[in-house]
XYZ file of C-alpha atoms in Angstrom:
335
model
C 76.735 79.621 86.463
C 77.480 83.180 87.013
C 75.779 85.478 84.462
C 78.102 87.850 82.739
C 78.556 91.487 84.225
C 77.114 94.340 82.460
C 80.059 96.617 81.482
C 78.903 100.323 81.687
C 81.169 103.634 81.349
C 80.620 107.320 81.724
C 82.467 109.559 79.430
C 83.497 112.263 81.576
C 85.198 115.430 79.596
C 82.172 116.598 77.692
C 78.313 115.839 76.765
C 79.345 114.346 73.511
C 82.290 112.338 72.194
C 83.872 113.891 69.258
C 86.570 111.481 68.398
C 85.525 108.159 66.443
C 88.550 106.222 68.095
C 87.525 106.644 71.605
C 83.865 106.239 70.739
C 84.760 103.099 68.766
C 86.977 101.973 71.782
C 84.354 102.686 74.460
C 81.506 101.116 72.566
C 83.228 97.794 71.678
C 84.477 97.331 75.315
C 81.525 98.430 76.938
C 77.976 97.208 76.941
C 76.919 100.789 77.128
C 78.724 104.127 77.269
C 76.826 107.007 79.249
C 76.828 110.748 78.043
C 75.911 113.130 80.724
C 74.867 116.689 79.940
C 73.889 119.650 82.057
C 70.292 120.147 80.456
C 68.057 117.967 78.310
C 69.600 116.313 75.050
C 67.605 118.766 72.604
C 68.930 121.748 74.432
C 72.277 120.408 74.950
C 72.501 119.401 71.154
C 71.402 123.326 70.344
C 74.282 124.567 72.460
C 76.817 122.199 70.606
C 75.679 123.211 66.848
C 76.025 126.714 68.165
C 79.631 126.290 68.780
C 80.070 123.954 65.956
C 77.634 125.431 63.090
C 79.556 123.571 60.270
C 78.355 119.939 61.731
C 74.902 121.062 62.065
C 73.798 119.759 58.872
C 76.458 117.079 58.353
C 74.852 113.761 58.732
C 78.170 111.947 58.593
C 79.700 113.842 61.865
C 80.454 111.889 64.687
C 77.855 113.415 66.963
C 75.001 112.804 64.289
C 76.127 109.102 63.748
C 76.036 108.691 67.250
C 72.528 110.145 68.034
C 70.733 108.571 64.885
C 72.164 105.032 65.235
C 73.914 104.265 68.696
C 71.174 106.014 70.660
C 68.526 104.154 69.576
C 70.328 100.801 69.898
C 70.988 101.623 73.578
C 74.783 101.287 72.778
C 75.067 105.119 74.014
C 72.679 106.890 76.512
C 72.331 110.286 77.313
C 71.388 111.702 80.794
C 70.413 115.092 81.757
C 70.507 115.782 85.443
C 66.796 115.089 85.870
C 67.275 111.768 83.569
C 70.030 110.761 86.232
C 67.839 110.921 89.418
C 65.241 108.820 87.369
C 67.492 106.140 86.345
C 69.545 106.081 89.350
C 67.026 107.087 92.386
C 69.131 108.855 95.405
C 71.778 110.175 93.213
C 70.862 113.676 93.664
C 71.184 112.944 97.278
C 75.095 111.946 97.475
C 76.854 113.815 100.024
C 79.532 116.569 99.049
C 82.141 116.153 101.951
C 83.693 119.553 102.575
C 81.539 121.802 100.715
C 79.608 123.536 103.308
C 77.361 125.764 101.216
C 77.044 128.843 99.434
C 77.562 132.422 100.491
C 77.649 135.853 98.657
C 80.691 138.077 98.724
C 81.750 141.563 97.341
C 84.451 141.250 94.704
C 84.959 144.633 93.066
C 81.787 146.190 93.955
C 79.957 143.154 92.515
C 78.214 140.460 93.990
C 79.577 136.867 93.344
C 78.519 133.559 94.797
C 81.653 131.903 96.932
C 81.591 128.280 97.818
C 82.375 127.534 101.481
C 85.031 124.872 101.452
C 86.394 122.819 104.470
C 89.657 121.549 103.213
C 89.786 118.703 105.994
C 86.383 117.340 105.044
C 87.077 117.371 101.183
C 86.596 113.868 99.903
C 87.978 112.465 96.533
C 84.739 113.129 94.765
C 84.253 116.696 95.941
C 88.165 117.391 95.177
C 87.287 116.050 91.458
C 84.182 118.356 91.514
C 86.041 121.213 92.254
C 88.962 120.635 89.878
C 86.288 119.669 87.014
C 86.296 116.565 84.532
C 86.755 118.250 81.269
C 89.563 120.582 81.861
C 87.593 123.603 80.782
C 86.958 126.934 82.351
C 84.483 126.317 85.370
C 80.973 127.551 84.518
C 77.627 127.077 86.360
C 76.788 124.841 83.676
C 79.848 122.537 83.732
C 79.565 122.369 87.420
C 75.730 121.037 87.110
C 77.044 118.580 84.722
C 80.162 117.254 86.611
C 77.958 116.952 89.720
C 75.645 114.933 87.723
C 78.390 112.789 86.247
C 79.893 112.159 89.777
C 76.520 111.341 91.428
C 75.593 108.687 88.721
C 78.988 107.131 89.049
C 78.691 106.590 92.852
C 74.995 105.472 92.855
C 75.684 103.206 89.855
C 79.328 102.208 90.773
C 80.254 102.911 87.394
C 83.702 104.089 86.095
C 84.261 107.401 84.620
C 86.664 107.726 81.556
C 88.356 110.878 80.718
C 89.957 111.289 77.490
C 92.749 113.599 78.376
C 94.292 111.348 81.041
C 92.956 108.129 79.239
C 92.465 107.086 83.047
C 89.405 105.473 84.462
C 88.249 107.446 87.611
C 86.381 104.523 89.396
C 84.158 105.497 92.584
C 83.860 101.769 93.051
C 85.301 99.921 95.927
C 85.405 96.862 93.468
C 89.205 97.641 92.618
C 89.721 94.587 90.284
C 86.854 95.724 88.102
C 87.846 99.299 88.034
C 91.273 97.998 87.536
C 90.427 95.675 84.365
C 88.515 98.293 82.864
C 91.475 100.679 82.734
C 93.630 97.822 81.401
C 91.362 96.962 78.911
C 90.914 100.490 77.456
C 94.718 100.956 77.572
C 95.659 98.020 75.709
C 92.838 98.323 73.143
C 93.937 101.957 72.298
C 97.611 101.309 72.388
C 97.581 98.287 70.074
C 94.601 99.168 67.864
C 94.647 102.879 67.241
C 94.788 104.772 64.730
C 92.838 102.241 62.717
C 89.802 102.687 64.767
C 89.802 106.292 63.377
C 88.195 104.769 60.315
C 85.235 103.100 61.709
C 81.474 104.151 61.488
C 78.779 103.374 63.627
C 77.686 100.658 61.437
C 80.994 99.142 62.094
C 80.567 99.464 65.881
C 77.351 97.566 65.523
C 78.365 94.863 63.545
C 81.644 94.411 65.663
C 79.356 94.305 68.853
C 77.231 91.649 67.326
C 80.024 89.336 65.864
C 82.718 89.650 68.287
C 80.702 89.283 71.659
C 82.159 85.687 72.454
C 85.665 87.291 71.590
C 84.592 90.169 73.902
C 84.029 87.908 76.879
C 87.370 86.102 76.142
C 88.971 89.393 76.189
C 87.732 90.385 79.262
C 88.685 87.053 80.953
C 92.068 87.436 79.644
C 92.323 91.124 81.171
C 91.166 90.082 84.544
C 93.867 87.244 84.687
C 96.419 89.768 83.908
C 95.338 92.124 86.808
C 96.957 89.654 89.163
C 100.139 90.537 87.733
C 99.584 94.358 88.337
C 98.494 93.327 91.754
C 101.580 91.802 92.558
C 103.597 94.905 91.403
C 101.532 97.790 92.838
C 98.833 96.016 95.287
C 95.585 97.433 93.696
C 93.903 97.239 96.954
C 95.889 100.323 98.168
C 97.224 103.564 96.245
C 96.709 103.061 92.622
C 99.276 106.017 92.014
C 101.469 104.676 88.803
C 98.839 102.384 87.655
C 99.350 103.817 84.023
C 103.101 103.100 84.135
C 102.665 99.545 85.215
C 99.807 99.003 82.711
C 101.945 100.131 79.895
C 104.921 97.895 81.016
C 102.499 94.948 80.837
C 101.099 95.932 77.631
C 104.677 96.506 76.159
C 106.110 93.239 77.349
C 103.556 90.483 78.024
C 100.779 91.645 75.676
C 103.205 92.328 72.789
C 105.387 89.106 72.943
C 102.329 87.221 72.940
C 101.348 89.326 69.702
C 104.661 88.833 68.040
C 105.140 85.271 68.933
C 101.519 84.490 67.757
C 102.234 86.256 64.413
C 105.592 84.242 63.656
C 104.237 80.762 64.867
C 101.310 81.251 62.254
C 103.705 82.516 59.689
C 106.022 79.609 60.158
C 103.389 76.886 60.763
C 103.643 73.918 58.811
C 99.703 72.937 59.016
C 98.666 73.190 55.321
C 95.298 74.240 56.168
C 96.910 77.323 57.828
C 99.140 78.214 54.988
C 96.024 77.792 52.613
C 94.040 80.143 54.805
C 97.171 82.783 54.686
C 97.323 82.474 51.182
C 93.581 83.139 50.484
C 93.726 86.024 52.655
C 96.694 87.504 50.908
C 99.343 87.001 53.639
C 97.827 89.545 55.950
C 100.687 89.681 58.521
C 101.748 92.051 61.316
C 103.952 94.629 60.307
C 106.717 94.716 62.718
C 107.980 98.455 63.711
C 104.555 99.881 63.458
C 103.909 102.415 66.205
C 100.673 100.508 67.022
C 101.249 96.872 66.581
C 98.268 94.553 65.857
C 97.865 90.671 66.574
C 98.145 88.329 63.676
C 95.422 86.129 61.962
C 93.247 84.747 64.394
C 89.804 83.239 65.267
C 87.763 82.959 62.317
C 90.609 83.220 59.815
C 92.053 80.090 61.462
C 88.888 78.383 61.894
C 88.184 79.041 65.786
C 89.906 79.489 68.901
C 91.414 75.744 68.533
C 93.379 76.333 65.577
C 94.731 79.533 67.086
C 95.617 77.734 70.215
C 97.549 74.694 68.359
C 99.452 77.720 66.478
C 100.570 79.112 69.907
C 101.547 75.788 71.268
C 105.091 75.505 72.300
C 105.500 79.153 72.646
C 105.719 81.253 75.681
C 102.227 82.720 75.537
C 99.663 82.428 78.224
C 96.041 81.942 77.117
C 95.166 85.263 78.802
C 97.344 87.064 76.041
C 95.978 84.864 73.268
C 92.686 85.795 74.219
C 93.503 89.693 74.379
C 95.450 89.293 70.795
C 92.513 87.672 68.942
C 89.991 90.279 69.956
C 92.022 93.115 69.110
C 93.261 91.854 65.802
C 89.826 91.037 64.832
C 88.509 94.614 66.001
C 91.607 96.361 64.352
C 91.449 94.468 60.836
C 87.483 94.526 60.721
C 87.676 90.776 60.354
C 84.091 89.770 61.651
C-alpha cells in the first residue's frame, strides 16, 4: 500500500504569517508550513518587533502563538538561508537563468549595484525573483530571502503560497499535486472563512490530531475533482485561468453537494439522525451566507457510513461528500 504523501508548503509573502485565518488554513491542509527569513530566527524576530512594538510583549499575538506552540510541534518551521542549505543540500547552487552577474554603475554621482540581465535567458524562477514575492519595495534583505524561498521550493519540490494572490506558485513538475494543493486551499478558504479567524493555535493542534482521517479523505476527494479541471483547461499545459476554473468548480459541484447534503440530513426520516440533530440544537447551514459551510457530518452522524446513507439518491459524488465533511468539522470545530 502506498504511504501517504507528506504535504509541505512555503509561505512566500513574509518571514511570518500575521493572519490567523491563513495560518489555520495552511496548518490544517499541510503537514508542515515552512517560513523563510533573510537572517536567523532571533534576528528576524527582533526586526519584526521593531516594526510592531505593540506586539512584543503580547503573548496572544499570532506571531507569539506560532513560535511558542506550533514551532516546537513541527507544524511550522523557520529557515534562514543557512538553514535552507543544510536541510536542502544543493539549494544554494540552483542556477538563476538570465542573471549574468553584478556590476557597479554611477547613478547621480553615486555608485550603485546593477543586475546584468539577459532577458532572453530568463526563467520563470528568475522572473519571480526579480519581481519579488511579497509585493513590497525591493531591498537586499528581501532579495536574499526570496532567493532562499525559491531555492528551497525548487530543491524540495514544494509549492509556494502567496497570500495576496491566493495562488500556489509551484516549481514542481508534478502538476496534479500543485493543482490539488491550490484547489484545496481555495475551496477551504471560500467555504470556511471567516470562522477560521477565531481559531487559536491550540485549536489547530487539536484539529490536526482529530481530523487526520477526514483530511486524508478530503485530499483524496480534491484529487478526484482535479480531473474535471484537467478536462477544461489541460493542467499539463498553461495554467492561466486556473483560479477562475477552480472557483467555478467550488461554486457549482462543491456548493451543490453541500446544499443537497444539508437538505438531505434535515429531511431524513431516520429517527437516530433526527435525535442527533435535536441534541445538537439543529445546527444547520444558513443558506445565503457569503461563506457557505456543509451541514452535519462524520461524528455527528455516527461516522462516514451514516453520512453516505443520508446522501443516497442525491446527485452528490463521494469526492464532494468527503470534502464537505472535512470543511464542516474544521469550520464549526466539531472535533
